[in-house]
XYZ file of C-alpha atoms in Angstrom:
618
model
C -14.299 -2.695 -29.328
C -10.873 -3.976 -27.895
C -12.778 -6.751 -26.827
C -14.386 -7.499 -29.677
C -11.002 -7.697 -31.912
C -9.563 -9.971 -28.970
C -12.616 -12.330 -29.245
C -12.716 -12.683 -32.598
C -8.502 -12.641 -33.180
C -8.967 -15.794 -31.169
C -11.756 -17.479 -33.105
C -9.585 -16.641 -36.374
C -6.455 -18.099 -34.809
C -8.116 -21.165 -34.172
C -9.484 -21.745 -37.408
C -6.372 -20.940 -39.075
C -5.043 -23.893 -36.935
C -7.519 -26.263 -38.005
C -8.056 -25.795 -41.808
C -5.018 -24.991 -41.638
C -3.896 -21.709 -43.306
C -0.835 -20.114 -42.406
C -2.178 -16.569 -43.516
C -4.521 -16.524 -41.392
C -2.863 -18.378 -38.275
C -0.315 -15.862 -38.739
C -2.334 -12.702 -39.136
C -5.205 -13.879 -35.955
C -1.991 -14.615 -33.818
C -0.325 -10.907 -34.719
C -3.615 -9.352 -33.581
C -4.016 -11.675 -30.601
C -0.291 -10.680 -29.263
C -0.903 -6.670 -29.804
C -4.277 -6.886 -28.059
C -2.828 -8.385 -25.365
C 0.351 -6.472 -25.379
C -1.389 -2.963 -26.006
C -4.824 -3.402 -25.769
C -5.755 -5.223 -22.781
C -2.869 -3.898 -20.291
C -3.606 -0.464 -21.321
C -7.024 -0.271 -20.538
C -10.171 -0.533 -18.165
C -10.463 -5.047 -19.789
C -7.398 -5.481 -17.536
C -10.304 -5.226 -14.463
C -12.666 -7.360 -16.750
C -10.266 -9.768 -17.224
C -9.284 -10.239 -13.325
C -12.846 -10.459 -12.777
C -13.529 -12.842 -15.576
C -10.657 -15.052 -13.948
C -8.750 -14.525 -17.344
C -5.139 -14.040 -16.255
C -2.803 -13.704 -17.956
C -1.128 -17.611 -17.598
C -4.780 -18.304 -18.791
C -5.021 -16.259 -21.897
C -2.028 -17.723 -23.015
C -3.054 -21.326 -22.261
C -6.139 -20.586 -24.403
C -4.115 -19.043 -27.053
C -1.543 -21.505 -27.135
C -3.812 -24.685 -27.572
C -4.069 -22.904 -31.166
C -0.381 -23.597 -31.561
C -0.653 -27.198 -30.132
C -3.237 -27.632 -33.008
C -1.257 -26.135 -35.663
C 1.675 -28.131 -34.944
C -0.025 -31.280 -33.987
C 0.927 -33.291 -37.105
C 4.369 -32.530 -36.895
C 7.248 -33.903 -33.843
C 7.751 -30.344 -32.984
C 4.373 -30.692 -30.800
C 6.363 -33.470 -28.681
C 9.402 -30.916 -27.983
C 6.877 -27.809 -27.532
C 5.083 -29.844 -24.852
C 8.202 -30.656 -22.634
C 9.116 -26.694 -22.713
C 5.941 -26.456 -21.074
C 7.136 -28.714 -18.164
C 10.263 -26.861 -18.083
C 8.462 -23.356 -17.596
C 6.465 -24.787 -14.811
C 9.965 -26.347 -13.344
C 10.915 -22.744 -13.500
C 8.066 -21.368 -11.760
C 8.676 -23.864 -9.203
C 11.921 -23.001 -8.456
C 11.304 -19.310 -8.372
C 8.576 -19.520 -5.854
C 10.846 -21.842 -3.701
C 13.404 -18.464 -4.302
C 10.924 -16.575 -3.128
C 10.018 -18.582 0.181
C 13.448 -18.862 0.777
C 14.188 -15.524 0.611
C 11.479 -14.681 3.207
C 12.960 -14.159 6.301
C 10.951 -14.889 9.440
C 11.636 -11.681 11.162
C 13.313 -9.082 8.509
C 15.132 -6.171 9.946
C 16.925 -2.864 10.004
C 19.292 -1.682 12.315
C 20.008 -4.828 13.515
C 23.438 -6.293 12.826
C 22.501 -10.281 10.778
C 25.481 -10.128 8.862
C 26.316 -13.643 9.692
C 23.615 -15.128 7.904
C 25.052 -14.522 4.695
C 22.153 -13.254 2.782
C 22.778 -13.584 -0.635
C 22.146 -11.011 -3.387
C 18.329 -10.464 -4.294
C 17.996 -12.636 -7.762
C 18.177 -9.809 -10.365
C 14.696 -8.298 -11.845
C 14.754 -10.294 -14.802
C 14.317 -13.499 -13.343
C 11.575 -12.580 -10.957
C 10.011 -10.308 -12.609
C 10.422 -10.206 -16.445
C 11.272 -13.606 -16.820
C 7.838 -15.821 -16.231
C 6.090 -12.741 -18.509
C 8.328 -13.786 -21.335
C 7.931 -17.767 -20.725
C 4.230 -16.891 -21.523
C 5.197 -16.376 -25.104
C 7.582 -19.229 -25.363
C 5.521 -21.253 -28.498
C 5.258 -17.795 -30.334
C 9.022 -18.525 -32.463
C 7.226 -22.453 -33.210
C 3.894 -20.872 -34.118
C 5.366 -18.457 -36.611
C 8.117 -21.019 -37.552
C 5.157 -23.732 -38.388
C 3.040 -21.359 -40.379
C 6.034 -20.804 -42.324
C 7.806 -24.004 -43.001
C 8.756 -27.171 -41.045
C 12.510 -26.177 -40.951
C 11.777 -22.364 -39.884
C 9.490 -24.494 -36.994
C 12.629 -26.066 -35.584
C 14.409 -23.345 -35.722
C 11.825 -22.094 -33.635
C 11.737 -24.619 -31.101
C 15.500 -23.932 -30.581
C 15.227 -20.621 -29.862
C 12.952 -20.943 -27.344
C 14.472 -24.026 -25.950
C 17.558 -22.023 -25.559
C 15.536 -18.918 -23.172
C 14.379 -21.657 -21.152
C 17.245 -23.550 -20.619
C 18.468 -19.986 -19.988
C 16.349 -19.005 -17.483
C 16.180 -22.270 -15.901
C 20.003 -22.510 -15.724
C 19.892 -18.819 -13.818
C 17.167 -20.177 -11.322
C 18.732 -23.305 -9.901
C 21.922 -21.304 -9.661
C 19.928 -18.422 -7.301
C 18.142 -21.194 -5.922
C 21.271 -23.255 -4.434
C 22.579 -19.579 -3.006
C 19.903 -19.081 -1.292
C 19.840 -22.429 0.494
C 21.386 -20.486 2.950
C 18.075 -18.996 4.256
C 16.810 -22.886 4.501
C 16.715 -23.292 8.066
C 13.793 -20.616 9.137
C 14.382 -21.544 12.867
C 17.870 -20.349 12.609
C 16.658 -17.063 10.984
C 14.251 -16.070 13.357
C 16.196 -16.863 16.332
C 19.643 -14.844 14.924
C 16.680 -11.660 14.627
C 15.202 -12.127 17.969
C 18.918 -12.192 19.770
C 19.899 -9.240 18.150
C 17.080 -7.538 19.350
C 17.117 -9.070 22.925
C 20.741 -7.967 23.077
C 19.771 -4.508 22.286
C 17.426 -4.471 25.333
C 14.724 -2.012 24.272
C 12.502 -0.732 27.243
C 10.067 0.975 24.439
C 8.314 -0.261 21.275
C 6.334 1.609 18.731
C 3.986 -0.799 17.384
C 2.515 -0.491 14.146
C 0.451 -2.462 11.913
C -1.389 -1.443 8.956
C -2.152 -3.204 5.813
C -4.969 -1.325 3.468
C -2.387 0.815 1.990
C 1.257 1.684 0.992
C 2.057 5.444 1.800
C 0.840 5.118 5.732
C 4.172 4.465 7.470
C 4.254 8.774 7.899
C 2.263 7.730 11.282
C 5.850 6.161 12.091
C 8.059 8.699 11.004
C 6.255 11.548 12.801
C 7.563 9.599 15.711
C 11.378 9.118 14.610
C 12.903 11.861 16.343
C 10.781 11.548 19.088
C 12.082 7.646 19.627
C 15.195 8.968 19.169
C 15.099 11.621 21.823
C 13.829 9.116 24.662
C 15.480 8.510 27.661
C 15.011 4.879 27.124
C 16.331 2.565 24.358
C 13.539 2.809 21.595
C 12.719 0.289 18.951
C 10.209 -0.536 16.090
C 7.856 -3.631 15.178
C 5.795 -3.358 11.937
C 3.608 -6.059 11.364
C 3.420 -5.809 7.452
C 6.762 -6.908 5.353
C 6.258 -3.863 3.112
C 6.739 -1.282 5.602
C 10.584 -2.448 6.858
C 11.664 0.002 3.533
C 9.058 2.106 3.943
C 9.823 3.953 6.952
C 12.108 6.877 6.981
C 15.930 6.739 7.547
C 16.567 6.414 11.404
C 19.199 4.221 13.856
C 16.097 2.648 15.972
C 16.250 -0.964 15.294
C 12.849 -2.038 13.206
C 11.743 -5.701 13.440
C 8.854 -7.222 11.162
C 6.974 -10.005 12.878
C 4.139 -11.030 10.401
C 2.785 -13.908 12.414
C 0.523 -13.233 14.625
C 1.558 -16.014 17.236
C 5.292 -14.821 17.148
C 3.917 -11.428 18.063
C 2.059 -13.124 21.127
C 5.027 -15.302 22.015
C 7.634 -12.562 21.670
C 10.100 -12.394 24.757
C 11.999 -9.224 25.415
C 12.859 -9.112 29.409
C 13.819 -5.136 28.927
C 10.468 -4.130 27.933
C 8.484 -1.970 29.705
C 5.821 -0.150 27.327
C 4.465 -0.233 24.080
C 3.063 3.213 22.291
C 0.321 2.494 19.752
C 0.083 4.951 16.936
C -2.993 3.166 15.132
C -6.069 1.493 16.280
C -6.280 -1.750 14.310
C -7.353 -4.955 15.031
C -3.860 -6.494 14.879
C -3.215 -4.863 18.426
C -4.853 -7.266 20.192
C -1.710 -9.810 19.731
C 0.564 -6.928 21.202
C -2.043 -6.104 23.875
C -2.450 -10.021 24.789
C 1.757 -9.321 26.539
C 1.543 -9.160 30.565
C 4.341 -7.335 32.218
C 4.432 -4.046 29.941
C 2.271 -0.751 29.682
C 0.313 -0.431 26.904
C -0.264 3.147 25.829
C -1.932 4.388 22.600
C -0.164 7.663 21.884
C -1.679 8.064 18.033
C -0.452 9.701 14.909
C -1.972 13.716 15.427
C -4.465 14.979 17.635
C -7.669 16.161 15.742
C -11.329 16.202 15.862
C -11.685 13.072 13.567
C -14.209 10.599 14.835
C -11.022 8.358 14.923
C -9.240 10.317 17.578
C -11.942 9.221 19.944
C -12.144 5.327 19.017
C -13.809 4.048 21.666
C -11.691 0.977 21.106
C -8.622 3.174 23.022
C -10.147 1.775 26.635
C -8.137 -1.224 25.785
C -4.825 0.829 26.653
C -3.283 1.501 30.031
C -3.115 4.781 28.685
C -4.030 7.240 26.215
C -1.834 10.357 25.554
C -3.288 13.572 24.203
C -1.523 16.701 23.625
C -3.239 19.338 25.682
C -6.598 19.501 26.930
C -8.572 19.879 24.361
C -7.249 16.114 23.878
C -9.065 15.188 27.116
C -12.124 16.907 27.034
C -13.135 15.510 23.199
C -12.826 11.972 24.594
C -15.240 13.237 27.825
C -17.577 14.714 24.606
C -18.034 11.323 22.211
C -18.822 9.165 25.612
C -16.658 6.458 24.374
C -15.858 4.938 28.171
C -12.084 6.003 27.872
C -11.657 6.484 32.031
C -10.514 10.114 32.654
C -7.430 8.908 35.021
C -6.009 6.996 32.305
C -5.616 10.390 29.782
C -2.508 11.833 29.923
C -1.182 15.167 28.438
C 1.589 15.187 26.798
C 2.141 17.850 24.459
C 3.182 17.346 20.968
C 6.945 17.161 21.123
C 7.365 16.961 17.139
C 6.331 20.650 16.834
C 9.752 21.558 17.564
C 10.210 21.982 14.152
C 7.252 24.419 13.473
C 8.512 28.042 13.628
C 6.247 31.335 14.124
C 5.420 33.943 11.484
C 8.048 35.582 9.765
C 7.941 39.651 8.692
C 11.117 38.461 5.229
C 8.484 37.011 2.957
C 9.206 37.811 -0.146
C 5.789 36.404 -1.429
C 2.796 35.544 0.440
C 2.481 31.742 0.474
C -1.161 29.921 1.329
C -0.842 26.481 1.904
C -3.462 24.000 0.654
C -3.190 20.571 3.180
C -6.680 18.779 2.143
C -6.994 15.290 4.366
C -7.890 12.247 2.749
C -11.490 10.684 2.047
C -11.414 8.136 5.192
C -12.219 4.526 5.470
C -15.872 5.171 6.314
C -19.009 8.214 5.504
C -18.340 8.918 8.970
C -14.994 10.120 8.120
C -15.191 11.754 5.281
C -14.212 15.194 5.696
C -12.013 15.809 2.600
C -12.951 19.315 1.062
C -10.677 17.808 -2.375
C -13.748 16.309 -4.335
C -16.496 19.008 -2.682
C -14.031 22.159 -3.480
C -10.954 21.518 -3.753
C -10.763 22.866 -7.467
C -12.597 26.168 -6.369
C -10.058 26.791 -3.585
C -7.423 26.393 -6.260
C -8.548 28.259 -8.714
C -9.466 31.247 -6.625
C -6.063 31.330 -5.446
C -4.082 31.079 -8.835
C -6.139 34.192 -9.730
C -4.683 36.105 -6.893
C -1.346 35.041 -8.608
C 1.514 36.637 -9.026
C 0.985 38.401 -5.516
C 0.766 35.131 -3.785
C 2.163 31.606 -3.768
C 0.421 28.183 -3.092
C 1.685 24.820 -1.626
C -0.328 22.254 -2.231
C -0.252 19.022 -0.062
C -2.267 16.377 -0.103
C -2.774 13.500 2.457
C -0.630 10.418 1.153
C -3.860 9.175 0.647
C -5.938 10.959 -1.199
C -8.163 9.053 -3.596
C -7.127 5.858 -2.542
C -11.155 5.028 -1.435
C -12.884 7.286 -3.944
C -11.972 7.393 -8.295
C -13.709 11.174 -7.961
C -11.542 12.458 -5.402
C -8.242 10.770 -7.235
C -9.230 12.556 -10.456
C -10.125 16.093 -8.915
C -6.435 15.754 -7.119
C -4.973 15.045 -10.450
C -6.638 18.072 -11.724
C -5.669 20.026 -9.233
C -1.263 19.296 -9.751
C -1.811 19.973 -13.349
C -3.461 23.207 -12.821
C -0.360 24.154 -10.428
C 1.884 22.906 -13.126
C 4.587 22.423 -9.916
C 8.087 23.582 -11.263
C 9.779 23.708 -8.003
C 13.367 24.906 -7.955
C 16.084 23.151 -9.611
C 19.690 23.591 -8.994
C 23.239 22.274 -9.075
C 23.138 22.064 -5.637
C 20.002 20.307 -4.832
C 21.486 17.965 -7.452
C 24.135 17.147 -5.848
C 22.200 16.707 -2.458
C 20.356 14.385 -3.890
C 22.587 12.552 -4.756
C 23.937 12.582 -1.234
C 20.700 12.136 0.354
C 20.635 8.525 -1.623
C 24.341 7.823 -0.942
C 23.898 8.406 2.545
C 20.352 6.206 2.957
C 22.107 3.324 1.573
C 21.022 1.267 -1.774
C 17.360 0.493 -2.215
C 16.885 -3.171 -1.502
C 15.081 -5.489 -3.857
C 13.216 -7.296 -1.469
C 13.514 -7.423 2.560
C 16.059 -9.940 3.114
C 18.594 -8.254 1.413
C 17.229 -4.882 3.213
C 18.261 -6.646 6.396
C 21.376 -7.472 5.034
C 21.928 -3.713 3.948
C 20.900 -1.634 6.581
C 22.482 -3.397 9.754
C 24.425 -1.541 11.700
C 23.532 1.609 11.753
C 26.398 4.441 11.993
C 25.086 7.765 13.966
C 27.803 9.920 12.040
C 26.358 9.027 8.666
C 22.931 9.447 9.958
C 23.325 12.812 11.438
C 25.469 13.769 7.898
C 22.325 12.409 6.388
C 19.646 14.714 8.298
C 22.078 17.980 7.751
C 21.449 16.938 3.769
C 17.503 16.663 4.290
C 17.528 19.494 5.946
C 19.757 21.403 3.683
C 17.817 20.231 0.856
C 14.701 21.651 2.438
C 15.595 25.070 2.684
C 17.241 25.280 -0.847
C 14.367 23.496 -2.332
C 11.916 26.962 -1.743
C 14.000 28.991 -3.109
C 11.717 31.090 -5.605
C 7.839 32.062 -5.823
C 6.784 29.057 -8.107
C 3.651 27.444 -6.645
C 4.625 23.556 -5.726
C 2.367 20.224 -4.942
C 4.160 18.382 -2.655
C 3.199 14.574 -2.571
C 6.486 12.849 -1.333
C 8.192 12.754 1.470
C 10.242 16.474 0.773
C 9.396 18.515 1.800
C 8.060 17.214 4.576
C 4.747 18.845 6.208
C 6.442 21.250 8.978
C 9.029 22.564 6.429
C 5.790 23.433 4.374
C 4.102 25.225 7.623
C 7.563 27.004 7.353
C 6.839 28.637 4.425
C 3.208 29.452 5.055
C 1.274 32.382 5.661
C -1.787 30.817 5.768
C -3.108 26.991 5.935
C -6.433 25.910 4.362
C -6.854 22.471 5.958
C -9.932 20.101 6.181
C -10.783 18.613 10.307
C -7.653 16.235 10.133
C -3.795 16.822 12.726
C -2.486 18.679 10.373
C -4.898 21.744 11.862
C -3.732 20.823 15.688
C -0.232 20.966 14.798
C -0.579 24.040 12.466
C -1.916 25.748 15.689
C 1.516 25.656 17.243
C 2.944 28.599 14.623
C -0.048 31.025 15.344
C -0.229 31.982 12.234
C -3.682 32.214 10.490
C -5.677 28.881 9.218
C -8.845 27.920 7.192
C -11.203 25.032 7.846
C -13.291 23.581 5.165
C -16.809 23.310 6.310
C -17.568 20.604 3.194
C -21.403 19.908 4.793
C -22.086 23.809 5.236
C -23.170 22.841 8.838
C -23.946 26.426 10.699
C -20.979 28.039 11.933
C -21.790 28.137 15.671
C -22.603 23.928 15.746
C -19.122 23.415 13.982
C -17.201 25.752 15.309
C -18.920 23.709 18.828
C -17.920 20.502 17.677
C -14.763 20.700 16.109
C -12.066 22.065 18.796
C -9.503 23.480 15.900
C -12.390 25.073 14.336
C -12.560 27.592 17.499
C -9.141 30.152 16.288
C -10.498 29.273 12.492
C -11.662 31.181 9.637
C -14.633 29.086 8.632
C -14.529 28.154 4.767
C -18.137 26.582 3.155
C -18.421 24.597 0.537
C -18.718 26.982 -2.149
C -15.387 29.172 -0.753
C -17.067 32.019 -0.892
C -14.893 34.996 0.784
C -11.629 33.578 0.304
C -10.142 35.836 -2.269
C -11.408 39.027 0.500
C -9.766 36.941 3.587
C -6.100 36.041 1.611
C -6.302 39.949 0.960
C -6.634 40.948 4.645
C -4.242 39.050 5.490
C -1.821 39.798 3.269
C -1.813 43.089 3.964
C 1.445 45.167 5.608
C -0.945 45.298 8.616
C -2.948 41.866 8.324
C -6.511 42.533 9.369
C -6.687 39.400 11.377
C -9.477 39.157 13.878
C -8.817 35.562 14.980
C -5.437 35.787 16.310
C -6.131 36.166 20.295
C -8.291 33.540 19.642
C -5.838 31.112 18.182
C -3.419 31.930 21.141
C -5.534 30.660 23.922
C -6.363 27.639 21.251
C -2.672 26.709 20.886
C -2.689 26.016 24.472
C -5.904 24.657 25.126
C -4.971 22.354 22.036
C -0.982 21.393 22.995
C -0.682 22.137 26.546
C 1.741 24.763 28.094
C 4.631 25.787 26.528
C 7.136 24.549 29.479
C 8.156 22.278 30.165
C 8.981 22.018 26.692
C 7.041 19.286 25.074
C 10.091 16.609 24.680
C 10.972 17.002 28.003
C 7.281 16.537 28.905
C 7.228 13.429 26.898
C 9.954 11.683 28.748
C 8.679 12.272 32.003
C 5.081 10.378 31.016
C 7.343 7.446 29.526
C 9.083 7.644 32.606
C 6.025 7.922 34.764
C 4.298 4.870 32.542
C 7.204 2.766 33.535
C 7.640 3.102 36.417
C 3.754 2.021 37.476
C 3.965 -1.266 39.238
C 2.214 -3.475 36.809
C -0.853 -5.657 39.245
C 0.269 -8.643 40.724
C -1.344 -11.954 39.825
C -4.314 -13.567 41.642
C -2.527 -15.463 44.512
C -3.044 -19.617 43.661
C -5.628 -21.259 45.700
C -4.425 -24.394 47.416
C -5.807 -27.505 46.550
């Protein structure tokens, strides 16, 4: 229908151009502008359109050649033409803000101050600005279908915008001349970093999807607790901002052959947390140990890429860690396994006999990037699990939190998620002081950059007092934030996932890390068995599954297992089991699991690396 109106609001324009009539012209170019206002933004003809290779620059083309007509007797057609070349002068000189303003090697942590990045052009110029130009014959259309003198009139008006916006753009333009000289840039970033002298660099590189960078932050405090200076390299410009508040320098080098010809004397190893094919260009670099260390330890197909022989190392947590990579055959050589242990679970505290209410929390994984990976109970059962729960309400409480992911590959499992936060109807717990740390917690994280060059000019040096103020706020936040029974869906990063294990009783969790690291509190846990696959094969084939209550597809029993376990005496038959999981799964308890950490990086580095082939003589 939508399409319709816009199809034939054009035809009508165009004939009111050509007869002419100014009642019509006037009425087909109302409709025109609301369709494409309202109609087509709004709706699923914004995909039709893309696909069509309509844009938006070209709908307006089309629809302005009906102005052109209507005014094409007149001299305003002269002076509407040469506002046309002025908007594309303006586009010009935006994009050649916008390639200014990208910096070579963008940054945080590191100290560029004498650049002198200029401020980010302000919103309205890069971002509202060329949507407006689009409309800039609408004041001459409606002008000309009025009278010759309202025409001018509109002609000056929009001469005056886009002398306006023009004016703005050459002055952010000569600012930024500044960031000219890209040589200059990338050598000032490179220094800063050599001068540092990192020994160890997480490596990261993912570009499907925002809300990943949690597979750096998991590894923060961890960086942060080495015995050896730490630092960061992203790959993708959009994670620089995306990654949580730390002091660990983060570089962005986009460019594949800077990341092959990158020269830091001081380093020694580089811990993978992905497998993606952008590691080759990091695993090219003689010299260093390359060691894949992950982002959880689960029974995902992807914790056994056979792509990980690449690595000088792979690091599991506990056994269980070895052993699944001896299962799946995938020619990762036994020597080069290390456990670790999992030295982020230092945050995950055991069972607690003060609840006030028992809590169940509901951590579904995401759909994958492949069949072979997709293990999400959300679009199977994730609505039954949810629903039997809220009518064990009030006696219990749920937490539901989703992978950052979820239905980014499949529309079903987005909308079954959405159903599932509006069922919970999340009120959380509001106060004066959460307020106020809030507003702390964004004081203290510095202002939110526009784009990343003036992120690197915002968050150099980084000052350990106002980061540790800064992770007393979080952490004060976190506690005050559960206050009260309401059931909550958390999907940012606050809570984050450990504070959540906190406050659980019990985890219902799909085959993803979240189940390994669960493990570590020893309190009770449900696995989704999404395929109904027989108990005894599963249980066989997916390690976490072995200290699990098993959960099909159709939840049956879950409502008679929260009961048990709720009880002032939980009936919980799976508890020894669990224990000797939790080892099996994260290695021995001491030495504790930092400590154990250190000593691999330690051991890693200190490998003589092979020497060359000796040079035959000629």
């Amino acid at each position: 229908m939508i399409l319709a109106i816009y199809v034939l609001s054009l035809l009508a324009l165009y004939a009111g151009a050509l007869l002419p009539s100014p009642a019509l012209f006037l009425i087909a170019l109302a409709a025109v502008v609301i369709v494409e206002r309202w109609g087509i933004k709004r709706t699923a003809l914004a995909g039709l359109m893309r696909r069509a290779q309509l844009s938006g620059v070209t709908r307006s083309l089309i629809r302005d050649g009906a102005i052109l007509t209507m005014v094409a007797h007149s001299a305003l057609s002269f002076g509407l033409i040469l506002l046309y070349a002025l908007r594309a002068l303006i586009n010009v000189e935006l994009r050649r803000i916008h390639e200014l303003r990208q910096l070579p090697h963008p940054t945080r942590n590191l100290d560029l101050s004498g650049l002198g990045i200029p401020d980010a052009p302000p919103s309205w110029l890069t971002g509202r600005a060329p949507a407006w130009l689009l409309h800039l014959a609408l004041p001459v259309a409606v002008g000309a279908a009025i009278s010759t003198g309202a025409a001018t009139a509109g002609l000056v008006v929009s001469t005056m915008c886009v002398l306006t916006v023009l004016g703005a753009a050459a002055i952010h333009h000569h600012r930024n001349l500044v960031l000219a000289d890209k040589e200059a840039l990338q050598a000032a970033a490179l220094t800063q970093l050599r001068e540092y002298r990192p020994e160890v660099l997480l490596y990261f590189s993912l570009s499907e999807a925002s809300g990943t960078t949690y597979q750096v932050d998991s590894w923060l405090g961890v960086l942060a607790g080495l015995r050896h200076r730490a630092a960061i390299l992203v790959r993708e410009r959009k994670h620089l901002t995306r990654i949580a508040p730390t002091t660990l320098p983060i570089i962005c080098v986009p460019r594949g052959p800077d990341v092959m010809d990158l020269d830091l004397p001081d380093l020694k190893a580089v811990l993978y947390v992905g497998n993606t094919g952008n590691n080759i260009q990091m695993l090219r670099t003689n010299g260093v140990r390359h060691v894949f260390v992950g982002h959880g330890d689960s029974d995902k197909v992807a914790s056994t890429n056979p792509f990980s022989r690449v690595y000088d190392e792979v690091w599991v947590a506990g056994r269980a860690g070895r052993d699944r990579y001896s299962r799946a055959g995938s020619a990762v050589a036994d020597s080069s396994i290390v456990e670790v242990g999992r030295p982020q679970l230092a945050a995950v505290e055991p069972a607690r006999t003060d609840r006030r209410v028992f809590t169940v929390l509901y951590a579904p994984t995401w759909e994958g990037w492949s069949t072979d990976l997709a293990v999400s109970s959300v679009p199977v059962m994730g609505l039954t699990i949810v629903k039997t729960l809220l009518a064990l309400s009030p006696d219990i409480r749920i937490i539901y939190k989703p992978h950052p992911l979820t239905g980014y590959q499949d529309p079903v499992t987005k909308r079954v998620n959405q159903k599932i936060i509006d069922l919970l109807g999340d009120s959380g717990h509001a106060s004066e002081r959460l307020t106020e740390l809030d507003r702390l917690i964004a004081e203290l994280a510095g202002p939110e950059s526009p784009d990343d060059a003036q992120a690197t000019r915002d968050h150099g040096t980084p000052s350990p007092e106002r980061h540790a103020r800064l992770i007393e706020a979080e952490r004060e936040w976190q506690r005050l934030s559960w206050e009260g029974s309401a059931h909550r869906t958390v999907t940012g990063p606050r809570p984050d996932l450990y504070s959540c294990f906190n406050q659980a009783d019990l985890m219902i969790a799909d085959i993803s890390a979240v189940v390994s690291d669960f493990v570590a509190s020893g309190k009770p846990y449900v696995v989704t068995n999404v395929r109904d696959q027989d108990e005894d094969e599963f249980r066989a084939a997916q390690t976490v599954a072995g200290g699990a209550y098993l959960l099909g597809s159709d939840a049956a029993g879950l409502a008679g297992l929260v009961r048990a376990l709720r009880q002032p005496v939980p009936d919980d038959p799976m508890a020894e089991r669990r224990e000797r999981l939790r080892h099996y799964l994260l290695g021995p308890g001491t030495p504790a699991p930092m400590d154990r950490f250190n000593d691999a990086v330690d051991a890693v580095i200190a490998k003589p690396y092979p020497a060359g082939l000796p040079v035959l003589a000629s």
